[in-house]
Short mmCIF file of C-alpha atoms in Angstrom, two decimals:
data_model
loop_
_atom_site.label_atom_id
_atom_site.label_comp_id
_atom_site.label_asym_id
_atom_site.label_seq_id
_atom_site.Cartn_x
_atom_site.Cartn_y
_atom_site.Cartn_z
CA MET A 419 0.00 0.00 0.00
CA GLN A 420 1.20 3.52 -0.84
CA ALA A 421 0.18 7.02 0.12
CA ILE A 422 0.94 10.52 -1.07
CA VAL A 423 0.41 12.89 1.83
CA ASN A 424 0.41 16.63 2.45
CA GLY A 425 -0.42 17.50 -1.13
CA THR A 426 -2.46 20.19 -2.80
CA VAL A 427 -4.61 17.52 -4.41
CA HIS A 428 -6.55 18.49 -7.53
CA THR A 429 -9.12 15.69 -7.68
CA VAL A 430 -10.95 17.11 -10.74
CA THR A 431 -14.15 15.84 -9.10
CA GLU A 432 -16.83 17.43 -6.94
CA GLN A 433 -14.30 17.21 -4.09
CA GLY A 434 -12.37 19.94 -5.84
CA THR A 435 -8.90 20.83 -4.57
CA ILE A 436 -7.88 19.47 -1.17
CA GLU A 437 -5.22 21.34 0.77
CA GLY A 438 -3.06 18.97 2.80
CA GLY A 439 -4.72 16.05 1.06
CA THR A 440 -3.84 12.36 1.00
CA ILE A 441 -4.14 9.80 -1.79
CA LEU A 442 -4.09 6.16 -0.69
CA PHE A 443 -3.57 3.52 -3.36
CA GLU A 444 -2.77 -0.16 -3.73
CA ASP A 445 -2.37 -2.63 -6.61
CA GLY A 446 -2.51 0.22 -9.10
CA GLU A 447 -5.87 1.58 -7.91
CA ILE A 448 -6.85 4.55 -5.77
CA LEU A 449 -8.51 3.49 -2.53
CA GLU A 450 -9.27 6.84 -0.95
CA VAL A 451 -8.69 10.57 -1.44
CA GLY A 452 -9.35 13.23 1.15
CA PRO A 453 -8.08 15.54 3.89
CA ASP A 454 -8.37 12.99 6.71
CA VAL A 455 -7.43 9.67 5.17
CA GLU A 456 -6.08 7.17 7.68
CA VAL A 457 -2.76 5.85 6.36
CA PRO A 458 -1.73 2.37 7.62
CA ASN A 459 1.60 2.25 9.44
CA ASP A 460 3.09 -0.14 6.92
CA ALA A 461 2.18 2.00 3.88
CA GLU A 462 4.97 3.45 1.76
CA THR A 463 4.46 7.18 2.26
CA VAL A 464 5.61 10.11 0.16
CA ASP A 465 5.26 13.55 1.76
CA VAL A 466 5.10 16.08 -1.08
CA GLY A 467 5.27 19.13 1.16
CA GLY A 468 2.18 20.90 -0.14
CA LYS A 469 3.04 20.55 -3.81
CA HIS A 470 0.37 20.22 -6.48
CA VAL A 471 -0.85 16.72 -7.27
CA THR A 472 -3.01 16.07 -10.34
CA PRO A 473 -4.27 13.08 -12.26
CA GLY A 474 -1.88 11.93 -14.95
CA LEU A 475 -2.52 14.11 -17.98
CA VAL A 476 -4.63 12.69 -20.82
CA GLU A 477 -3.91 13.70 -24.42
CA ALA A 478 -7.08 13.16 -26.45
CA HIS A 479 -5.38 13.28 -29.88
CA SER A 480 -1.84 12.01 -30.36
CA HIS A 481 0.39 9.94 -32.61
CA ALA A 482 2.85 9.10 -29.83
CA GLY A 483 3.88 5.48 -30.17
CA MET A 484 2.90 5.56 -33.85
CA GLY A 485 5.12 8.12 -35.55
CA GLU A 486 8.63 6.92 -34.57
CA TRP A 487 10.04 9.99 -32.86
CA ALA A 488 12.92 11.73 -34.69
CA GLN A 489 12.74 9.41 -37.69
CA PRO A 490 12.61 10.97 -41.20
CA HIS A 491 9.56 9.01 -42.33
CA ASP A 492 5.91 8.64 -41.55
CA GLY A 493 6.32 5.67 -39.23
CA ASP A 494 3.13 3.67 -38.96
CA VAL A 495 0.74 6.62 -38.87
CA ASN A 496 -0.82 6.49 -42.35
CA GLU A 497 -1.81 3.53 -44.52
CA PHE A 498 -1.59 5.39 -47.83
CA SER A 499 -2.83 2.52 -49.99
CA ASP A 500 -6.44 3.72 -50.12
CA PRO A 501 -8.47 6.75 -48.95
CA VAL A 502 -10.74 4.42 -46.92
CA THR A 503 -8.90 2.08 -44.53
CA PRO A 504 -11.24 1.22 -41.64
CA HIS A 505 -9.65 -2.22 -41.36
CA VAL A 506 -6.40 -1.01 -39.76
CA ASN A 507 -5.94 -0.64 -36.01
CA ALA A 508 -3.50 1.69 -34.24
CA LEU A 509 -2.77 -0.99 -31.63
CA ASP A 510 -0.99 -3.06 -34.30
CA GLY A 511 1.46 -0.21 -34.97
CA PHE A 512 1.95 1.05 -31.41
CA HIS A 513 5.60 0.94 -30.32
CA PRO A 514 5.96 0.97 -26.51
CA ARG A 515 9.52 2.29 -26.72
CA ASP A 516 8.89 5.18 -29.05
CA GLU A 517 10.94 7.99 -27.51
CA GLU A 518 7.86 10.24 -27.67
CA LEU A 519 6.22 8.07 -25.00
CA LYS A 520 9.17 8.47 -22.64
CA ASN A 521 9.05 12.23 -23.18
CA ALA A 522 5.32 12.05 -22.52
CA PHE A 523 5.37 10.43 -19.11
CA GLN A 524 8.35 12.50 -17.98
CA GLY A 525 6.18 15.52 -18.80
CA GLY A 526 3.23 14.19 -16.80
CA VAL A 527 1.26 12.74 -19.74
CA THR A 528 0.28 9.21 -18.73
CA THR A 529 -2.47 8.46 -21.28
CA VAL A 530 -2.73 9.23 -24.99
CA SER A 531 -5.34 8.47 -27.61
CA ALA A 532 -2.99 7.07 -30.26
CA ARG A 533 -4.36 7.19 -33.73
CA MET A 534 -3.74 6.77 -37.40
CA GLY A 535 -2.95 9.97 -39.31
CA SER A 536 -5.08 12.31 -41.38
CA ALA A 537 -4.05 11.18 -44.86
CA ASN A 538 -7.19 9.10 -45.38
CA VAL A 539 -10.86 10.04 -45.28
CA VAL A 540 -11.36 6.98 -43.07
CA GLY A 541 -8.15 6.14 -41.28
CA GLY A 542 -8.77 3.24 -38.91
CA ILE A 543 -9.34 2.30 -35.28
CA ILE A 544 -7.98 4.63 -32.56
CA CYS A 545 -6.78 3.34 -29.17
CA SER A 546 -6.44 4.95 -25.74
CA MET A 547 -3.06 3.84 -24.39
CA LYS A 548 -0.96 4.31 -21.28
CA THR A 549 2.36 5.95 -22.12
CA TYR A 550 4.34 3.60 -19.89
CA GLY A 551 4.62 -0.13 -20.39
CA ASP A 552 6.46 -2.86 -22.21
CA VAL A 553 3.74 -4.53 -24.31
CA ALA A 554 1.11 -2.60 -26.24
CA ASP A 555 -1.70 -4.96 -25.25
CA ARG A 556 -1.08 -4.28 -21.56
CA MET A 557 -0.96 -0.52 -22.19
CA LEU A 558 -4.33 -0.53 -23.96
CA ILE A 559 -7.30 1.00 -22.14
CA ARG A 560 -9.85 0.71 -24.95
CA GLU A 561 -10.50 1.24 -28.63
CA ASP A 562 -11.96 4.73 -28.46
CA GLY A 563 -12.96 5.65 -32.00
CA MET A 564 -12.68 5.54 -35.78
CA LYS A 565 -10.39 8.15 -37.32
CA ALA A 566 -11.66 10.24 -40.22
CA ALA A 567 -10.24 13.35 -41.89
CA PHE A 568 -11.56 16.29 -43.90
CA GLY A 569 -9.90 19.23 -45.58
CA GLU A 570 -6.53 19.62 -47.20
CA ASN A 571 -4.75 16.49 -45.96
CA PRO A 572 -6.76 13.78 -47.77
CA LYS A 573 -7.08 16.07 -50.84
CA ARG A 574 -3.32 16.53 -51.00
CA VAL A 575 -2.33 12.95 -50.28
CA HIS A 576 -4.71 11.21 -52.66
CA GLY A 577 -5.55 13.88 -55.22
CA GLU A 578 -2.08 15.36 -55.68
CA ASN A 579 0.15 12.38 -54.89
CA TYR A 580 -1.86 9.47 -56.28
CA ASP A 581 -4.16 11.22 -58.77
CA ARG A 582 -7.30 9.60 -57.38
CA GLU A 583 -10.42 10.64 -55.49
CA PRO A 584 -10.73 12.62 -53.32
CA MET A 585 -9.29 15.63 -55.10
CA THR A 586 -11.80 18.16 -53.71
CA ARG A 587 -13.80 18.83 -50.57
CA PRO A 588 -16.96 17.46 -52.24
CA GLY A 589 -14.90 14.38 -53.08
CA VAL A 590 -13.89 13.97 -49.43
CA ALA A 591 -17.51 14.28 -48.31
CA ALA A 592 -18.71 11.83 -50.97
CA THR A 593 -16.04 9.33 -49.98
CA LEU A 594 -17.16 9.38 -46.35
CA ARG A 595 -20.84 9.14 -47.31
CA GLN A 596 -20.15 6.13 -49.54
CA ALA A 597 -18.17 4.40 -46.80
CA LEU A 598 -21.00 4.91 -44.31
CA MET A 599 -23.61 3.74 -46.84
CA ASP A 600 -21.53 0.64 -47.50
CA ALA A 601 -21.42 0.00 -43.77
CA GLU A 602 -25.21 0.36 -43.45
CA ASP A 603 -25.73 -2.06 -46.34
CA TYR A 604 -23.26 -4.47 -44.77
CA VAL A 605 -25.14 -4.41 -41.46
CA GLU A 606 -28.42 -5.10 -43.26
CA ARG A 607 -26.95 -8.04 -45.19
CA ARG A 608 -25.39 -9.43 -42.03
CA GLU A 609 -28.65 -9.19 -40.11
CA ASN A 610 -30.57 -10.85 -42.96
CA ALA A 611 -28.05 -13.67 -43.11
CA GLU A 612 -28.29 -14.19 -39.35
CA SER A 613 -32.10 -14.21 -39.41
CA GLU A 614 -32.14 -16.72 -42.27
CA ASP A 615 -29.35 -18.78 -40.71
CA GLU A 616 -27.31 -18.39 -43.89
CA PRO A 617 -23.51 -18.14 -44.26
CA PHE A 618 -22.09 -14.63 -44.39
CA GLU A 619 -18.71 -13.49 -45.69
CA ARG A 620 -17.25 -11.06 -43.21
CA ASP A 621 -15.18 -7.99 -44.08
CA LEU A 622 -12.83 -6.52 -41.47
CA GLY A 623 -13.20 -2.91 -42.58
CA MET A 624 -16.98 -3.13 -42.77
CA GLU A 625 -17.12 -4.82 -39.37
CA ASN A 626 -15.25 -1.84 -37.94
CA LEU A 627 -17.38 0.77 -39.76
CA ALA A 628 -20.52 -1.09 -38.70
CA ARG A 629 -19.60 -0.22 -35.13
CA VAL A 630 -19.72 3.45 -36.14
CA VAL A 631 -23.13 3.39 -37.83
CA GLU A 632 -24.53 1.27 -35.00
CA GLY A 633 -23.31 3.75 -32.38
CA ASP A 634 -20.77 1.48 -30.69
CA LEU A 635 -17.66 3.36 -31.85
CA PRO A 636 -17.35 7.16 -32.00
CA LEU A 637 -16.33 8.88 -35.23
CA ARG A 638 -13.37 11.20 -34.57
CA VAL A 639 -12.93 13.65 -37.41
CA HIS A 640 -9.91 15.79 -38.24
CA ALA A 641 -11.25 19.19 -39.37
CA HIS A 642 -9.87 22.72 -39.21
CA ARG A 643 -12.14 24.99 -41.25
CA ALA A 644 -15.64 25.91 -40.19
CA ASP A 645 -17.10 24.80 -43.53
CA ASP A 646 -15.53 21.35 -43.12
CA ILE A 647 -16.95 21.08 -39.61
CA ALA A 648 -20.38 22.06 -40.94
CA THR A 649 -20.12 19.35 -43.60
CA ILE A 650 -19.27 16.76 -40.96
CA PHE A 651 -22.32 17.79 -38.95
CA ARG A 652 -24.45 17.54 -42.11
CA ILE A 653 -23.22 14.03 -42.88
CA THR A 654 -23.49 12.72 -39.33
CA ASP A 655 -27.03 14.11 -39.15
CA GLU A 656 -27.87 12.23 -42.36
CA PHE A 657 -26.61 8.95 -40.93
CA GLY A 658 -27.84 9.46 -37.37
CA ILE A 659 -24.33 9.36 -35.92
CA ASP A 660 -24.37 10.95 -32.48
CA GLU A 661 -21.07 9.65 -31.12
CA LEU A 662 -18.37 11.89 -32.56
CA SER A 663 -15.76 14.49 -31.79
CA ILE A 664 -14.22 17.25 -33.89
CA GLU A 665 -10.43 17.16 -33.74
CA HIS A 666 -8.21 20.23 -34.22
CA ALA A 667 -11.33 22.47 -34.52
CA THR A 668 -9.18 25.44 -35.56
CA GLU A 669 -12.27 27.44 -36.52
CA GLY A 670 -14.53 25.64 -34.07
CA HIS A 671 -15.26 28.91 -32.28
CA VAL A 672 -17.14 30.06 -35.40
CA LEU A 673 -19.64 27.21 -34.95
CA ALA A 674 -19.79 27.08 -31.16
CA GLU A 675 -23.60 27.02 -31.10
CA GLU A 676 -23.63 24.06 -33.52
CA PHE A 677 -21.34 22.12 -31.18
CA VAL A 678 -23.63 22.87 -28.25
CA GLU A 679 -26.80 21.97 -30.15
CA ARG A 680 -25.39 18.54 -31.03
CA ASP A 681 -23.50 18.02 -27.75
CA VAL A 682 -20.29 17.40 -29.72
CA PRO A 683 -16.93 17.89 -27.97
CA ALA A 684 -13.93 19.66 -29.50
CA ILE A 685 -10.31 18.54 -29.18
CA VAL A 686 -8.42 21.73 -29.97
CA GLY A 687 -4.86 22.07 -31.28
CA PRO A 688 -2.02 21.98 -32.00
CA THR A 689 -2.05 25.75 -31.75
CA ILE A 690 1.65 26.60 -31.31
CA SER A 691 1.96 26.88 -35.05
CA SER A 692 2.10 29.28 -37.92
CA ALA A 693 -0.44 28.97 -40.70
CA SER A 694 1.53 26.26 -42.48
CA LYS A 695 -1.49 25.56 -44.70
CA TYR A 696 -4.41 27.72 -45.76
CA GLU A 697 -6.96 26.10 -43.47
CA LEU A 698 -4.93 27.20 -40.41
CA ARG A 699 -5.05 30.90 -41.19
CA ASN A 700 -7.41 31.62 -38.26
CA ILE A 701 -5.48 29.62 -35.66
CA THR A 702 -5.68 31.12 -32.16
CA PHE A 703 -5.36 30.07 -28.53
CA GLU A 704 -8.64 31.90 -27.90
CA THR A 705 -10.58 28.96 -29.37
CA PRO A 706 -10.66 26.76 -26.21
CA GLY A 707 -11.95 29.62 -24.06
CA ILE A 708 -14.61 30.66 -26.56
CA LEU A 709 -15.86 27.10 -26.94
CA HIS A 710 -15.86 26.55 -23.18
CA ASP A 711 -17.79 29.77 -22.56
CA ALA A 712 -20.39 28.61 -25.10
CA GLY A 713 -20.87 25.32 -23.23
CA VAL A 714 -18.76 22.97 -25.37
CA LYS A 715 -16.75 20.20 -23.71
CA VAL A 716 -13.15 21.01 -24.66
CA ALA A 717 -9.91 19.05 -24.61
CA ILE A 718 -6.51 20.35 -25.70
CA GLN A 719 -4.05 18.40 -27.84
CA THR A 720 -0.47 18.59 -29.09
CA ASP A 721 -1.00 16.21 -32.02
CA ALA A 722 2.40 14.77 -31.04
CA PRO A 723 4.87 14.59 -32.59
CA VAL A 724 3.64 17.73 -34.41
CA LEU A 725 4.29 19.37 -31.05
CA PRO A 726 6.35 17.52 -28.44
CA GLN A 727 4.06 15.42 -26.27
CA GLU A 728 5.64 16.70 -23.06
CA HIS A 729 4.49 20.25 -23.87
CA LEU A 730 0.79 19.51 -23.43
CA ASP A 731 0.89 21.57 -20.23
CA VAL A 732 2.40 24.50 -22.15
CA CYS A 733 -0.52 24.44 -24.59
CA VAL A 734 -2.93 24.58 -21.66
CA GLY A 735 -1.06 27.52 -20.15
CA LEU A 736 -1.25 29.49 -23.39
CA ALA A 737 -4.98 28.81 -23.64
CA VAL A 738 -5.37 30.18 -20.09
CA ARG A 739 -3.48 33.30 -21.11
CA GLU A 740 -5.94 33.78 -23.98
CA GLY A 741 -9.13 33.39 -21.98
CA LEU A 742 -9.67 29.79 -20.85
CA PRO A 743 -10.67 30.00 -17.15
CA GLU A 744 -7.97 28.68 -14.82
CA GLU A 745 -10.45 26.44 -13.00
CA GLU A 746 -11.25 24.71 -16.30
CA ALA A 747 -7.70 24.40 -17.59
CA LEU A 748 -6.80 21.13 -15.86
CA LYS A 749 -10.04 19.52 -17.03
CA THR A 750 -9.06 19.94 -20.69
CA VAL A 751 -6.23 17.44 -20.23
CA THR A 752 -7.75 15.21 -17.54
CA ARG A 753 -11.47 14.74 -16.93
CA ASN A 754 -12.78 16.27 -20.16
CA ALA A 755 -10.30 14.35 -22.30
CA ALA A 756 -11.09 11.09 -20.50
CA GLU A 757 -14.84 11.60 -20.87
CA ILE A 758 -14.50 12.35 -24.58
CA LEU A 759 -12.53 9.14 -25.02
CA GLY A 760 -14.90 7.10 -22.84
CA ILE A 761 -12.18 6.12 -20.35
CA GLU A 762 -13.27 8.23 -17.36
CA ASP A 763 -13.75 5.11 -15.26
CA ARG A 764 -9.97 4.57 -15.41
CA VAL A 765 -8.23 7.94 -15.75
CA GLY A 766 -8.71 11.70 -15.63
CA THR A 767 -9.69 12.11 -11.97
CA LEU A 768 -8.33 11.26 -8.54
CA GLU A 769 -11.05 9.28 -6.83
CA GLU A 770 -11.77 5.85 -5.44
CA GLY A 771 -11.60 3.12 -8.06
CA THR A 772 -9.61 4.98 -10.73
CA ASP A 773 -6.08 4.06 -11.77
CA ALA A 774 -3.33 5.45 -9.56
CA ASP A 775 -1.96 7.61 -12.37
CA LEU A 776 -0.85 10.86 -10.78
CA VAL A 777 1.69 13.64 -11.08
CA VAL A 778 3.41 15.76 -8.45
CA TRP A 779 4.21 19.24 -9.81
CA ASP A 780 6.45 21.97 -8.39
CA GLY A 781 3.80 24.58 -9.27
CA PRO A 782 0.37 24.86 -10.92
CA MET A 783 0.29 22.47 -13.88
CA PHE A 784 -0.54 25.11 -16.50
CA GLU A 785 2.13 27.62 -15.47
CA LEU A 786 5.05 27.59 -17.89
CA SER A 787 7.61 27.49 -15.08
CA SER A 788 6.12 24.32 -13.55
CA ASP A 789 7.67 20.88 -13.93
CA ALA A 790 6.54 17.34 -13.23
CA GLU A 791 8.66 16.14 -10.30
CA GLN A 792 7.20 12.67 -9.78
CA VAL A 793 4.99 10.56 -12.03
CA PHE A 794 3.08 7.41 -11.07
CA VAL A 795 1.35 5.04 -13.48
CA GLU A 796 -0.94 2.45 -11.91
CA GLY A 797 0.78 3.03 -8.59
CA GLU A 798 4.35 2.59 -9.85
CA ARG A 799 6.61 5.60 -9.61
CA ILE A 800 8.08 5.68 -13.10
CA TYR A 801 9.75 9.08 -12.99
CA SER A 802 11.41 11.32 -10.46
CA SER A 803 13.25 14.46 -11.48
CA GLU A 804 15.53 14.03 -8.46
CA GLU A 805 16.75 10.56 -9.37
CA ASP A 806 19.26 9.61 -12.03
CA ASP A 807 17.61 6.29 -12.80
CA VAL A 808 14.18 7.63 -13.64
CA ASP A 809 12.89 4.64 -15.58
CA PRO A 810 13.04 1.08 -14.24
CA ARG A 811 13.13 -0.23 -17.83
CA GLU A 812 16.42 1.48 -18.71
CA GLU A 813 18.24 -1.83 -18.78
CA TYR A 814 16.08 -2.57 -21.84
CA ALA A 815 17.68 -0.32 -24.46
CA TRP A 816 15.26 2.48 -25.21
#
């Protein structure tokens, strides 16, 4: 049994922030959090001297573990062979010793939603993963969505590089519509075969897309421009898809009321960027605050390795500077992100029954001068800024 005592504990629950708080955990799970927790005499105790303690940070849109940090190629992010690749799964390309993951947990990021890239209109299954571990299967929390992409990326990759559809925004929209129609037809044929007790030839991609049209798997759509976001809303309305998120949402603030009306969350970023392509021309750190004020559930992302994964806290701090309320800042990379991904029963808060993923900071998480001093994943201290041997797996060449 272990305990962190004398902390400024940010539970990100109705308990709020507890001064002089204690977190008691065992076997990777939090047992109790509060100001008056009784700590057994034989518990391993860490007195943090009033420092800030938060849940491990959750990045709701990342390619950490997929993109092969510092390598001059695309890693395993994009399956370029076709604009519609629902059959691929990020778990099969996740590399537990990608350097980006080490940078992540040393920066307090203990969970990422690792996904395929934005080259394809339909990109494949996305997985919520712990950033520390030795085997991808044991790092997996859940499959949290199906990746899709609108705008300039699929147009450029397929239209310009391979001279095939989609070459235009209408082509992107039509490609997604056709994929969803194919999935609906597949479900109908499968149901008919089952009712008639007839053989049925399965298709991996259609099985995965069927989960989207049946509401079992959220659609997570890369979109920057407001007109692309509006098109996504139009298409998901047509197909009755309620489980979705808009990712990047660079001009999401323009359609804030549409997000609220549909109860669709926005995962905003990466915003430390120049307008490297036309659809980013209105990029601003004001977007998270505007969306939050309108009533949209907001998460913040780095899109690692587009931005270094360990700088997720920096992105939050810059959003605070531009209007995101301080009391909401931590939620964008903990509770909100976990709820969007459907993993709030495991991560994103400090409360009984959740994983003992937590970070001790030397200042408020979102302040640029603050650092993660200690990081725990499922109760194991995997990083300490005061120790030379910060990772117990170092004997396995990173």
